PDB file of C-alpha atoms in Angstrom:
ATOM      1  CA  UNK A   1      18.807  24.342 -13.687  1.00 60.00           C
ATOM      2  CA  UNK A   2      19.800  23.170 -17.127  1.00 65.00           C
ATOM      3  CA  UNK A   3      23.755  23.191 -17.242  1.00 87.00           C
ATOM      4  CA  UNK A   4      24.172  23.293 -21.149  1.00 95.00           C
ATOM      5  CA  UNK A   5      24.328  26.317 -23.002  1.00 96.00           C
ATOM      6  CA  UNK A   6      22.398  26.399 -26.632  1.00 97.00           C
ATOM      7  CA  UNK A   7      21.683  28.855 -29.034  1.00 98.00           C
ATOM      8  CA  UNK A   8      18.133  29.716 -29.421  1.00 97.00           C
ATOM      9  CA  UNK A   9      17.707  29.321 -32.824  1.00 97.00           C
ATOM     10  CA  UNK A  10      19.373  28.490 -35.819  1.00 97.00           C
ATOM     11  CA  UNK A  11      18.356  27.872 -39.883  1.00 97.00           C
ATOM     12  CA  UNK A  12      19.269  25.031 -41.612  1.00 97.00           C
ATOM     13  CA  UNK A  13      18.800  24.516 -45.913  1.00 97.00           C
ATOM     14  CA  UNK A  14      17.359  21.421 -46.467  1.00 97.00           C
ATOM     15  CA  UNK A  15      19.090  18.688 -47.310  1.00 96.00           C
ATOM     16  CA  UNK A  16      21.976  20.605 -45.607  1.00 97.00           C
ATOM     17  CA  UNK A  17      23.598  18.919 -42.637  1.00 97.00           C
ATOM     18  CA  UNK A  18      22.456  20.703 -39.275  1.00 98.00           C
ATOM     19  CA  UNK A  19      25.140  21.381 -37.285  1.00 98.00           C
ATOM     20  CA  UNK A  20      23.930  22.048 -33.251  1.00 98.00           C
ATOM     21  CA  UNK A  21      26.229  22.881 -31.002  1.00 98.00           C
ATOM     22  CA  UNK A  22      25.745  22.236 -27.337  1.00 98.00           C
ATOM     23  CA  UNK A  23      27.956  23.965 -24.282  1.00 97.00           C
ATOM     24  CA  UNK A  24      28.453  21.741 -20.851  1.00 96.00           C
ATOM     25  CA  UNK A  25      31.910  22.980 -19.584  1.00 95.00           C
ATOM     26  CA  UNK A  26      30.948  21.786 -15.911  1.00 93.00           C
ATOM     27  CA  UNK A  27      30.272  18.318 -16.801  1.00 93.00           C
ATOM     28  CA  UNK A  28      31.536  15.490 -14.074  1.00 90.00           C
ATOM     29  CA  UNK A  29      33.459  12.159 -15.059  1.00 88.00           C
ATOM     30  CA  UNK A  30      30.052  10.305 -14.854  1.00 85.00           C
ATOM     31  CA  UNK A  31      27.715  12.448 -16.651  1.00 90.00           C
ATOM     32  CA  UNK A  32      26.543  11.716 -20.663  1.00 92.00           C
ATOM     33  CA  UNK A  33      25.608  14.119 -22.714  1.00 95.00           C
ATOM     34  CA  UNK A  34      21.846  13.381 -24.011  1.00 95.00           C
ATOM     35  CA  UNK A  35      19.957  15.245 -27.431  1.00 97.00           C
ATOM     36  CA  UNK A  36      16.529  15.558 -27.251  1.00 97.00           C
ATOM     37  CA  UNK A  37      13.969  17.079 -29.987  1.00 98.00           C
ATOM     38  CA  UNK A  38      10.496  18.458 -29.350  1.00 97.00           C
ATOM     39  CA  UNK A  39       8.335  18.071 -32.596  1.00 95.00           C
ATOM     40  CA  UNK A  40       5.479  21.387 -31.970  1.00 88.00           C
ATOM     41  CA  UNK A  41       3.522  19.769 -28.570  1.00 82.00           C
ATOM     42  CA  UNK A  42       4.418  16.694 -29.347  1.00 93.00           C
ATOM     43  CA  UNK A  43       6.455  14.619 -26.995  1.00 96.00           C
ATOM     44  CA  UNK A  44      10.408  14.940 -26.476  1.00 97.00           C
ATOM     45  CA  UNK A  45      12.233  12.467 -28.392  1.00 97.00           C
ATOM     46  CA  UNK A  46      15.261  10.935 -27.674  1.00 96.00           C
ATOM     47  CA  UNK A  47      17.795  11.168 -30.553  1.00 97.00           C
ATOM     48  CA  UNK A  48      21.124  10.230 -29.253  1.00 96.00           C
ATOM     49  CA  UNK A  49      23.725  10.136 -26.608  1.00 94.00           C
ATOM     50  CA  UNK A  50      27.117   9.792 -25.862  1.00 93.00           C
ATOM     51  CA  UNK A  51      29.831   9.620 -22.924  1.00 92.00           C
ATOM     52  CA  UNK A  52      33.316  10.484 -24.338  1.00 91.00           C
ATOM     53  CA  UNK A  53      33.681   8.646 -27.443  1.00 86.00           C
ATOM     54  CA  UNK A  54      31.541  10.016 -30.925  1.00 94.00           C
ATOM     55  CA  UNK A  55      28.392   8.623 -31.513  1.00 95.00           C
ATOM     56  CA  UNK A  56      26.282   7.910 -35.015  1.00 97.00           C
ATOM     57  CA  UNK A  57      22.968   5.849 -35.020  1.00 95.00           C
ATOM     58  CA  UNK A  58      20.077   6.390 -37.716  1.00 94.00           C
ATOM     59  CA  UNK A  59      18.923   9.722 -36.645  1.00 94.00           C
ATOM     60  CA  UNK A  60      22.309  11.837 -36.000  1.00 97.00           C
ATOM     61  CA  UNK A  61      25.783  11.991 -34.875  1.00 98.00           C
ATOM     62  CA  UNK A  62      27.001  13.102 -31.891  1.00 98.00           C
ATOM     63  CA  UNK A  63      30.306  14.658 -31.651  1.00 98.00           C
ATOM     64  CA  UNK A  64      32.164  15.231 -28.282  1.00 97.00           C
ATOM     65  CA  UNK A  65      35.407  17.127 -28.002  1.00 96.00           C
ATOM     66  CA  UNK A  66      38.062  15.433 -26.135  1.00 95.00           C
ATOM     67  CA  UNK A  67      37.864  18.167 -22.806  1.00 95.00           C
ATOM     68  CA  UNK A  68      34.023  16.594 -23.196  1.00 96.00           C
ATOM     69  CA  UNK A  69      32.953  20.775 -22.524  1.00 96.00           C
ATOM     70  CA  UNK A  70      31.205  20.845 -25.862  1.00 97.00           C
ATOM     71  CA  UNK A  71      29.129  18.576 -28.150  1.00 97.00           C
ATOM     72  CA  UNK A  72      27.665  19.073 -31.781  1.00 98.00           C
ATOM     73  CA  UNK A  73      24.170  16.998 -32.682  1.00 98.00           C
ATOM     74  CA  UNK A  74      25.401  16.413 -36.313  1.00 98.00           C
ATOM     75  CA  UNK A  75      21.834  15.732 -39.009  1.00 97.00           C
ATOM     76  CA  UNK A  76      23.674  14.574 -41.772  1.00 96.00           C
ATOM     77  CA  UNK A  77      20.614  15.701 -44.299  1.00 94.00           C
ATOM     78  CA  UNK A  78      17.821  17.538 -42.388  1.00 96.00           C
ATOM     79  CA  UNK A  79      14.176  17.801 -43.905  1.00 96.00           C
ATOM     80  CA  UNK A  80      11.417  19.747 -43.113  1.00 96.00           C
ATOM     81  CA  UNK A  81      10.250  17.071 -40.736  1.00 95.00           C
ATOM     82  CA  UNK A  82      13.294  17.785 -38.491  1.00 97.00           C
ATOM     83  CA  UNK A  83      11.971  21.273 -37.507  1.00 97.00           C
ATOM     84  CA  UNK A  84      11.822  20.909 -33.770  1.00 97.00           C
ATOM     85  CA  UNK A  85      13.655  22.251 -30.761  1.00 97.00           C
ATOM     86  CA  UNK A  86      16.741  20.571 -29.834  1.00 98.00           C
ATOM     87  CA  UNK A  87      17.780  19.450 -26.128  1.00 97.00           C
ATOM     88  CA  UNK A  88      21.265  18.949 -25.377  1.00 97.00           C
ATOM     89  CA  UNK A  89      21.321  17.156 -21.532  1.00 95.00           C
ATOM     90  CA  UNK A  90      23.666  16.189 -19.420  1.00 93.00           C
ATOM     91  CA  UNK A  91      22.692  13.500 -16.962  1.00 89.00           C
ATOM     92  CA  UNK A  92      24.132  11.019 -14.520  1.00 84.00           C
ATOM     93  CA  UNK A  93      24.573   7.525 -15.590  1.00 72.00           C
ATOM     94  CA  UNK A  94      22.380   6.657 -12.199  1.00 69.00           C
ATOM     95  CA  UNK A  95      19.381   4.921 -13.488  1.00 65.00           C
ATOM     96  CA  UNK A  96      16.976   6.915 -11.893  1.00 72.00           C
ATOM     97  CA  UNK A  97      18.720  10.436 -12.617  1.00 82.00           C
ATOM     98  CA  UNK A  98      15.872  12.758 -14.492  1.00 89.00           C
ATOM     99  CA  UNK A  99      16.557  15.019 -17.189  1.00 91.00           C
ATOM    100  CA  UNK A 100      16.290  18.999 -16.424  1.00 92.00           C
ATOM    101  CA  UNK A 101      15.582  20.469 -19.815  1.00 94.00           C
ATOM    102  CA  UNK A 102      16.821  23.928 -20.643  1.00 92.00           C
ATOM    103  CA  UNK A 103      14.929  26.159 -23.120  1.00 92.00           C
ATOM    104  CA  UNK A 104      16.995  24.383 -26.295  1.00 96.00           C
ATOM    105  CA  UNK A 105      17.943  26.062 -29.717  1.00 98.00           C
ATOM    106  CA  UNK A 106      14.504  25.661 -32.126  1.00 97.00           C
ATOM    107  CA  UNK A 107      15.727  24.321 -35.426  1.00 98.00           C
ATOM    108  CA  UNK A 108      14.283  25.601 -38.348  1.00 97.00           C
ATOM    109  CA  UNK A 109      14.600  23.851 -42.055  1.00 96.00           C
ATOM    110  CA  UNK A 110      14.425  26.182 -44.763  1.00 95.00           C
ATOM    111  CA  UNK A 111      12.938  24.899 -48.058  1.00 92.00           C
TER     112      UNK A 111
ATOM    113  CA  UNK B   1       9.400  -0.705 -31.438  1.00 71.00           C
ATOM    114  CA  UNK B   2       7.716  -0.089 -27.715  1.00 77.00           C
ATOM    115  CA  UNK B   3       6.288   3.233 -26.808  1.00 93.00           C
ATOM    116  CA  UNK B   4       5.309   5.119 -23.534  1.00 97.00           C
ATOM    117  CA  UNK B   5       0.952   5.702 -24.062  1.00 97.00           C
ATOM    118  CA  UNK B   6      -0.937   7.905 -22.569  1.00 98.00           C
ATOM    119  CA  UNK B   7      -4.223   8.707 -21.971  1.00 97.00           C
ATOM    120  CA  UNK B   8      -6.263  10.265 -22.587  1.00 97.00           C
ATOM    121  CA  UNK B   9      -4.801  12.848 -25.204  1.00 97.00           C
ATOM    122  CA  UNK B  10      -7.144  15.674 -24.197  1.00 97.00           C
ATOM    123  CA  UNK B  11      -9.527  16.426 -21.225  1.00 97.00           C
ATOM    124  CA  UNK B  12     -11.244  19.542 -20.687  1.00 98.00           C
ATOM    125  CA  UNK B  13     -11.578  19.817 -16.736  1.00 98.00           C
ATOM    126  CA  UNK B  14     -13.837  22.391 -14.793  1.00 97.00           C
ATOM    127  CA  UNK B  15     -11.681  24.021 -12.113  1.00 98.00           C
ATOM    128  CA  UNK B  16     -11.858  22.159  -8.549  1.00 97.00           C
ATOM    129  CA  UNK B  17     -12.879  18.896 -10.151  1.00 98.00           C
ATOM    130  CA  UNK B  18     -10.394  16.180  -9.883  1.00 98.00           C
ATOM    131  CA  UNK B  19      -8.307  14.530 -13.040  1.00 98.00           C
ATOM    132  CA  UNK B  20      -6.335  11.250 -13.384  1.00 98.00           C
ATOM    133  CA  UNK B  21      -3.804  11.398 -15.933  1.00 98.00           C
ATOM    134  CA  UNK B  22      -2.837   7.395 -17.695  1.00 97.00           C
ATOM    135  CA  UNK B  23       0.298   6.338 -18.858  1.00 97.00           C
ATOM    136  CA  UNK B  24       1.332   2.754 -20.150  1.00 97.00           C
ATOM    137  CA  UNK B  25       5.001   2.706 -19.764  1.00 95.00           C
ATOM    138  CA  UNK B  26       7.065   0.732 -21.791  1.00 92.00           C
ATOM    139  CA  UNK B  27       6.799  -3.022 -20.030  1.00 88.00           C
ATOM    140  CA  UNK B  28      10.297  -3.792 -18.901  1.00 85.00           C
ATOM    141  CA  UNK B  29      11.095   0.161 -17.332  1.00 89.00           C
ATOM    142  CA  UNK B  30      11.545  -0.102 -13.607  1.00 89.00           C
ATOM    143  CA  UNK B  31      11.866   3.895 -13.309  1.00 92.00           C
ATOM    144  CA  UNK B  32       8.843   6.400 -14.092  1.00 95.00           C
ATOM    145  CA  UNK B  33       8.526   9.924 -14.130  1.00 96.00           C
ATOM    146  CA  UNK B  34       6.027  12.889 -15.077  1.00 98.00           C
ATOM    147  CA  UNK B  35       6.971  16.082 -16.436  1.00 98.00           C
ATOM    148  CA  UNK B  36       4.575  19.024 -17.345  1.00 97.00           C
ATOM    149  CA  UNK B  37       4.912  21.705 -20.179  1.00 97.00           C
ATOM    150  CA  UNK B  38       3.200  25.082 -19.850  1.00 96.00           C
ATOM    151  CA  UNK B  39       2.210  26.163 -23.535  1.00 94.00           C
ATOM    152  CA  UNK B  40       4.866  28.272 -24.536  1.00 91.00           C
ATOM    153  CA  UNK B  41       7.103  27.070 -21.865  1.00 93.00           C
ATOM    154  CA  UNK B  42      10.206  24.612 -20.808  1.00 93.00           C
ATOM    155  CA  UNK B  43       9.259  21.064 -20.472  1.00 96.00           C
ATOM    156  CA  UNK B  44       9.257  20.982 -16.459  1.00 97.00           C
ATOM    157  CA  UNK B  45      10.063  18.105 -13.982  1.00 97.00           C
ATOM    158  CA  UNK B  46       7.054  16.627 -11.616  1.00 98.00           C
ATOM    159  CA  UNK B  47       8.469  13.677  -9.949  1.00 97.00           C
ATOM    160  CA  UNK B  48      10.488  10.209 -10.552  1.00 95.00           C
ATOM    161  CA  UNK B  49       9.248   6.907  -9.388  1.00 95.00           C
ATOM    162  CA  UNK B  50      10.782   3.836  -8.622  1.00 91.00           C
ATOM    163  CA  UNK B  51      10.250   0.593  -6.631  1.00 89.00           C
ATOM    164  CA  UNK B  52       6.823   2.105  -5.605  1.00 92.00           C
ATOM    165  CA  UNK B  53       7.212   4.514  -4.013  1.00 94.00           C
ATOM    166  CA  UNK B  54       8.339   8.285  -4.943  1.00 95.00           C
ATOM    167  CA  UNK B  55      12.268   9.123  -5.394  1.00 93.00           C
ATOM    168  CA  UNK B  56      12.376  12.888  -6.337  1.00 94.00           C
ATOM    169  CA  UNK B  57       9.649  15.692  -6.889  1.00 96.00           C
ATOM    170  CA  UNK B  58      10.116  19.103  -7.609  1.00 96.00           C
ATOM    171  CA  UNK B  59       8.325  22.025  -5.958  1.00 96.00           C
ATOM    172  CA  UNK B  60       5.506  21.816  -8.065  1.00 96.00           C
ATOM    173  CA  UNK B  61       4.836  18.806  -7.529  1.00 97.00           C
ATOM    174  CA  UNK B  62       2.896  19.319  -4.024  1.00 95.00           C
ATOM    175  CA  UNK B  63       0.072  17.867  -2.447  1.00 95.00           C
ATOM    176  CA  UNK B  64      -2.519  18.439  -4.971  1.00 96.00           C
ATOM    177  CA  UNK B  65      -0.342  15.611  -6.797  1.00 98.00           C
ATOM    178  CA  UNK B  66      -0.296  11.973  -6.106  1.00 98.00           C
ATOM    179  CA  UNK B  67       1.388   8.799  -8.029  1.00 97.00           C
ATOM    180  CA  UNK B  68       0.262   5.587  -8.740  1.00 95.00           C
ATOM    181  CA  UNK B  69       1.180   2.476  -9.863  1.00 93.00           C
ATOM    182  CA  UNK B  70      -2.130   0.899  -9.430  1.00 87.00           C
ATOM    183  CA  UNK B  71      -1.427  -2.367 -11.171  1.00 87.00           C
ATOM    184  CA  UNK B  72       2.118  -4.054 -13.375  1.00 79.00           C
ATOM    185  CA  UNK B  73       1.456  -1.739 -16.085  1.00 87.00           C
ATOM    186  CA  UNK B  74      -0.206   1.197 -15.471  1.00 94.00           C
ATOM    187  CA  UNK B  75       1.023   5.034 -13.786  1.00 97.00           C
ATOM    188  CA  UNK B  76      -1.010   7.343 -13.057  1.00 98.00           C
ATOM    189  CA  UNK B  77      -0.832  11.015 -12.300  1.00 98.00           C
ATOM    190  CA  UNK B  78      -3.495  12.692  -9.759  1.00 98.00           C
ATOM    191  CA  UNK B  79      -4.325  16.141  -9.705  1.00 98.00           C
ATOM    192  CA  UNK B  80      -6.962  16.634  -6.208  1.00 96.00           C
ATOM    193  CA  UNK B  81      -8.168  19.971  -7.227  1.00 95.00           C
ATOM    194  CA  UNK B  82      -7.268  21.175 -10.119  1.00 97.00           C
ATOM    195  CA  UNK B  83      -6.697  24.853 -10.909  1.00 97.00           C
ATOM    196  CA  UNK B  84      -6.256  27.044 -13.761  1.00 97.00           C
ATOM    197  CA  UNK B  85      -2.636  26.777 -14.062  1.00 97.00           C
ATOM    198  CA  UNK B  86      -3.030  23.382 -13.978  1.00 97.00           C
ATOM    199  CA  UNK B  87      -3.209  23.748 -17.942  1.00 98.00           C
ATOM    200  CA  UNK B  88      -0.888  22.146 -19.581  1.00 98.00           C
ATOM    201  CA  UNK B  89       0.786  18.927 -21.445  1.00 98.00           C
ATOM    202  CA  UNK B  90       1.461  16.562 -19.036  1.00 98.00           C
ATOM    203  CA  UNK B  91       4.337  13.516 -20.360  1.00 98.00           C
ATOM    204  CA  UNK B  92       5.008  10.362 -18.758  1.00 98.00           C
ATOM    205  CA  UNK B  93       8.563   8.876 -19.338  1.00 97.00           C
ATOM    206  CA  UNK B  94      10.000   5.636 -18.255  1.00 94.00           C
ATOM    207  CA  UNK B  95      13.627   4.180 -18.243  1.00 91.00           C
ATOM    208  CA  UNK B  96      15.928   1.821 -16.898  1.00 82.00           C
ATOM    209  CA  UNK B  97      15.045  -1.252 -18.420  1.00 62.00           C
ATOM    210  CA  UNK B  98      17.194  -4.584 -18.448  1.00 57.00           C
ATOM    211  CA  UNK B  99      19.391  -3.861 -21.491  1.00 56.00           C
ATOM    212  CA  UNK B 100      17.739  -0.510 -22.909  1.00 59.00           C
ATOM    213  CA  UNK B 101      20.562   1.393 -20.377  1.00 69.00           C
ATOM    214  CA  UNK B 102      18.899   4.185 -18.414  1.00 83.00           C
ATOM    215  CA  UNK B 103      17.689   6.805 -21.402  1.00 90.00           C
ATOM    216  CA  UNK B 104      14.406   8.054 -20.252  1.00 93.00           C
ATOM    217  CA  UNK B 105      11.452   7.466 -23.077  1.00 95.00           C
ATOM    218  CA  UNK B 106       8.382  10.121 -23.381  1.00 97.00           C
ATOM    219  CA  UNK B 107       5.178   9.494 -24.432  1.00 97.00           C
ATOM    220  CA  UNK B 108       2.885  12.010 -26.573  1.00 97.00           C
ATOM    221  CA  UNK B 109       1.431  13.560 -23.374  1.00 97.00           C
ATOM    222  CA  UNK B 110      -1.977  14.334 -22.060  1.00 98.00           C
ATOM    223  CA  UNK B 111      -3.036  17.756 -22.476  1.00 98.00           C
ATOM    224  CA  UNK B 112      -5.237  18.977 -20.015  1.00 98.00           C
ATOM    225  CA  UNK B 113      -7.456  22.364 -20.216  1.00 98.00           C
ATOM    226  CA  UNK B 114      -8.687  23.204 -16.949  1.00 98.00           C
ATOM    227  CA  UNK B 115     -11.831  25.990 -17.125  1.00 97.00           C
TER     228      UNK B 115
END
């Protein structure tokens, strides 16, 4: 079973920053925390992940309180492309660890 | 930047008939996986793959399933005798590359009709 807790949905203006938060408050030392987004049937997409420390690349930021029992997936100016359900995953840092997706929280951009 | 392919995108299947599933996985991944999505459902895990040989499968994954590295590039997924639950998207993902860490990469899956 997943062990993140997400809302199931949320709105988001466009060109508003999308704020996702992401619950995990039995993570172990040695588990990251890993976003995911699923564009309608299309594949899942990595986005972003992060151990302890924040995170920013192209797509997002990733935000990680300091207990690490909570995360926020931070898109600085979402467009209507970014309408998609988000995956927030915790996973080992063994290489062959798979990912258990949960149901996510489905993102949607408001014109 | 490299991708995860699979093919083919679609295949329409009669029930009972059996149905490989392609995937190119991106060239330096040593670790391989397929996952299924019911429409309307969670993404679900089949089974990881590494050094040949199978490492983890889930309960659905039983033996109407089969996994194959034929070749240096290719993985294939085998469904024996298919059924009509069998309908679904079916993703291959690969990780674990020297110097990509171990995130797992998806490709735009297969989607399979069975009738």
């Amino acid at each position: 079973d997943a062990k993140t807790t997400q809302p199931p949905s949320m709105d988001c203006a466009e060109g508003r920053a999308a704020n996702l938060p992401c619950n995990h408050s039995t993570i172990s030392g040695n588990e990251y925390v890993y976003w995911y987004r699923q564009i309608h049937s299309q594949g899942p997409q990595y986005i972003i992940h992060g151990l302890k420390n924040n995170e920013t690349n192209e797509m997002a930021s990733l935000i990680i309180t300091e207990d690490r029992k909570s995360s926020t997936l931070i898109l600085p100016h979402a467009t209507l492309r970014d309408t998609a359900v988000y995956y927030c995953i915790v996973r080992a840092e063994y290489r062959d660890d798979k990912i258990i997706f949960g149901k996510g929280t489905r993102l949607h951009i408001l014109p | 930047e490299p991708e995860v392919t699979q093919t083919p995108s679609h295949q329409v299947t009669q029930m009972g008939q059996e149905v490989i599933l392609r995937c190119v996985p991106i060239s330096n991944h040593l670790y391989f996986y397929w996952y299924r999505q019911i429409l309307g459902q969670k993404v679900e895990f089949l089974v990881s793959f590494y050094n040949n040989e199978i490492s983890e499968k889930s309960e659905i994954f039983d033996d109407q399933f089969s996994v194959e590295r034929p070749d240096g590039s290719n993985f294939t997924l085998k469904i024996r005798s298919t059924k009509l639950e069998d309908s679904a998207m079916y993703f291959c993902a690969s990780s674990g590359g020297l110097g990509s860490g171990n995130t797992i990469y998806f490709g735009e899956g297969s989607w399979l009709t069975v009738v």
